[in-house]
Amino acid sequence: RIRNKKLCGVRVKRQYGLGPFILDFYIPKARLAIEIDGKIHLKKEQRERDLNKDTFLTENGIKVVRFTNEEVLNHIEIVFAKLEAIINETLD
């Protein structure tokens, strides 16, 4: 659903390396990282890694948005609406 610039006409890169981290998705034009979190992200150790990742990205001018697997699987239209709003706000 995000291939071929179908999301607000922007290119979305998958599994994008940035610094010491791999981003689930990255939109360079909007400087937006999209992370999809499964149940492992509920564990304390993973939450700490996520916090370090988010801090690094934020300090480098990249906005981070996180969705759960359940949100993506069960409410994809809401996820896309949120992403479109963030992207449009960023590009304006």
PDB file of C-alpha atoms in Angstrom:
ATOM      1  CA  ARG A   1       0.000   0.000   0.000  1.00  0.00           C
ATOM      2  CA  ILE A   2       2.933   2.351   0.335  1.00  0.00           C
ATOM      3  CA  ARG A   3       4.788   1.393  -2.811  1.00  0.00           C
ATOM      4  CA  ASN A   4       5.075   3.577  -5.898  1.00  0.00           C
ATOM      5  CA  LYS A   5       4.523   6.845  -4.031  1.00  0.00           C
ATOM      6  CA  LYS A   6       0.913   5.975  -3.154  1.00  0.00           C
ATOM      7  CA  LEU A   7       1.273   7.606   0.268  1.00  0.00           C
ATOM      8  CA  CYS A   8       0.976  11.364  -0.358  1.00  0.00           C
ATOM      9  CA  GLY A   9       3.184  11.020  -3.428  1.00  0.00           C
ATOM     10  CA  VAL A  10       6.341  10.524  -1.362  1.00  0.00           C
ATOM     11  CA  ARG A  11       8.910   7.778  -1.588  1.00  0.00           C
ATOM     12  CA  VAL A  12       8.914   5.363   1.351  1.00  0.00           C
ATOM     13  CA  LYS A  13      12.053   3.350   2.032  1.00  0.00           C
ATOM     14  CA  ARG A  14      11.749   0.014   3.796  1.00  0.00           C
ATOM     15  CA  GLN A  15      14.322  -1.343   6.281  1.00  0.00           C
ATOM     16  CA  TYR A  16      16.379   1.824   6.002  1.00  0.00           C
ATOM     17  CA  GLY A  17      19.686   2.069   7.864  1.00  0.00           C
ATOM     18  CA  LEU A  18      20.315   5.344   9.647  1.00  0.00           C
ATOM     19  CA  GLY A  19      23.242   5.659  12.034  1.00  0.00           C
ATOM     20  CA  PRO A  20      23.366   2.518  14.164  1.00  0.00           C
ATOM     21  CA  PHE A  21      19.678   1.732  13.600  1.00  0.00           C
ATOM     22  CA  ILE A  22      17.448   0.057  11.040  1.00  0.00           C
ATOM     23  CA  LEU A  23      14.125   1.835  10.548  1.00  0.00           C
ATOM     24  CA  ASP A  24      11.052  -0.160   9.548  1.00  0.00           C
ATOM     25  CA  PHE A  25      10.116   2.601   7.100  1.00  0.00           C
ATOM     26  CA  TYR A  26      11.599   6.003   6.350  1.00  0.00           C
ATOM     27  CA  ILE A  27      10.283   8.920   4.319  1.00  0.00           C
ATOM     28  CA  PRO A  28      13.307  11.109   3.520  1.00  0.00           C
ATOM     29  CA  LYS A  29      11.319  14.032   2.099  1.00  0.00           C
ATOM     30  CA  ALA A  30       9.303  14.335   5.337  1.00  0.00           C
ATOM     31  CA  ARG A  31      12.169  13.232   7.625  1.00  0.00           C
ATOM     32  CA  LEU A  32       9.736  10.709   9.112  1.00  0.00           C
ATOM     33  CA  ALA A  33      10.550   7.305  10.602  1.00  0.00           C
ATOM     34  CA  ILE A  34       7.699   4.814  10.875  1.00  0.00           C
ATOM     35  CA  GLU A  35       8.127   1.966  13.342  1.00  0.00           C
ATOM     36  CA  ILE A  36       5.807  -1.025  13.610  1.00  0.00           C
ATOM     37  CA  ASP A  37       5.949  -2.596  17.050  1.00  0.00           C
ATOM     38  CA  GLY A  38       5.096  -6.188  17.853  1.00  0.00           C
ATOM     39  CA  LYS A  39       4.655  -7.672  21.304  1.00  0.00           C
ATOM     40  CA  ILE A  40       8.415  -7.866  21.847  1.00  0.00           C
ATOM     41  CA  HIS A  41       8.363  -4.080  22.177  1.00  0.00           C
ATOM     42  CA  LEU A  42       6.497  -4.484  25.471  1.00  0.00           C
ATOM     43  CA  LYS A  43       9.586  -6.001  27.107  1.00  0.00           C
ATOM     44  CA  LYS A  44      11.696  -3.669  29.223  1.00  0.00           C
ATOM     45  CA  GLU A  45      14.924  -4.272  27.273  1.00  0.00           C
ATOM     46  CA  GLN A  46      13.255  -3.547  23.946  1.00  0.00           C
ATOM     47  CA  ARG A  47      11.520  -0.439  25.312  1.00  0.00           C
ATOM     48  CA  GLU A  48      14.957   0.866  26.312  1.00  0.00           C
ATOM     49  CA  ARG A  49      16.337   0.178  22.820  1.00  0.00           C
ATOM     50  CA  ASP A  50      13.312   1.894  21.291  1.00  0.00           C
ATOM     51  CA  LEU A  51      13.851   4.919  23.528  1.00  0.00           C
ATOM     52  CA  ASN A  52      17.505   5.116  22.467  1.00  0.00           C
ATOM     53  CA  LYS A  53      16.489   4.860  18.818  1.00  0.00           C
ATOM     54  CA  ASP A  54      13.798   7.517  19.163  1.00  0.00           C
ATOM     55  CA  THR A  55      16.187   9.839  20.999  1.00  0.00           C
ATOM     56  CA  PHE A  56      18.866   9.447  18.320  1.00  0.00           C
ATOM     57  CA  LEU A  57      16.371  10.105  15.541  1.00  0.00           C
ATOM     58  CA  THR A  58      14.781  13.101  17.256  1.00  0.00           C
ATOM     59  CA  GLU A  59      18.202  14.620  17.961  1.00  0.00           C
ATOM     60  CA  ASN A  60      18.916  14.300  14.245  1.00  0.00           C
ATOM     61  CA  GLY A  61      15.734  16.088  13.186  1.00  0.00           C
ATOM     62  CA  ILE A  62      13.689  13.014  12.348  1.00  0.00           C
ATOM     63  CA  LYS A  63      10.148  12.612  13.607  1.00  0.00           C
ATOM     64  CA  VAL A  64       9.222   9.124  14.805  1.00  0.00           C
ATOM     65  CA  VAL A  65       5.750   7.639  14.697  1.00  0.00           C
ATOM     66  CA  ARG A  66       5.020   4.200  16.129  1.00  0.00           C
ATOM     67  CA  PHE A  67       2.137   1.865  15.452  1.00  0.00           C
ATOM     68  CA  THR A  68       1.441  -1.555  16.894  1.00  0.00           C
ATOM     69  CA  ASN A  69       1.112  -4.624  14.707  1.00  0.00           C
ATOM     70  CA  GLU A  70      -2.538  -4.748  15.748  1.00  0.00           C
ATOM     71  CA  GLU A  71      -3.167  -1.205  14.540  1.00  0.00           C
ATOM     72  CA  VAL A  72      -1.618  -1.988  11.164  1.00  0.00           C
ATOM     73  CA  LEU A  73      -3.445  -5.297  10.768  1.00  0.00           C
ATOM     74  CA  ASN A  74      -6.848  -4.253  12.092  1.00  0.00           C
ATOM     75  CA  HIS A  75      -7.077  -0.504  11.452  1.00  0.00           C
ATOM     76  CA  ILE A  76      -4.921   0.194   8.414  1.00  0.00           C
ATOM     77  CA  GLU A  77      -7.177   3.001   7.169  1.00  0.00           C
ATOM     78  CA  ILE A  78      -6.728   4.878  10.457  1.00  0.00           C
ATOM     79  CA  VAL A  79      -2.962   4.301  10.297  1.00  0.00           C
ATOM     80  CA  PHE A  80      -2.826   5.698   6.754  1.00  0.00           C
ATOM     81  CA  ALA A  81      -4.979   8.688   7.710  1.00  0.00           C
ATOM     82  CA  LYS A  82      -2.596   9.503  10.566  1.00  0.00           C
ATOM     83  CA  LEU A  83       0.438   9.105   8.322  1.00  0.00           C
ATOM     84  CA  GLU A  84      -1.075  11.289   5.615  1.00  0.00           C
ATOM     85  CA  ALA A  85      -1.852  14.001   8.175  1.00  0.00           C
ATOM     86  CA  ILE A  86       1.710  13.913   9.547  1.00  0.00           C
ATOM     87  CA  ILE A  87       3.256  13.954   6.068  1.00  0.00           C
ATOM     88  CA  ASN A  88       1.038  16.775   4.829  1.00  0.00           C
ATOM     89  CA  GLU A  89       1.763  18.816   7.965  1.00  0.00           C
ATOM     90  CA  THR A  90       5.496  18.248   7.543  1.00  0.00           C
ATOM     91  CA  LEU A  91       5.562  19.174   3.853  1.00  0.00           C
ATOM     92  CA  ASP A  92       3.450  22.335   4.197  1.00  0.00           C
TER      93      ASP A  92
END
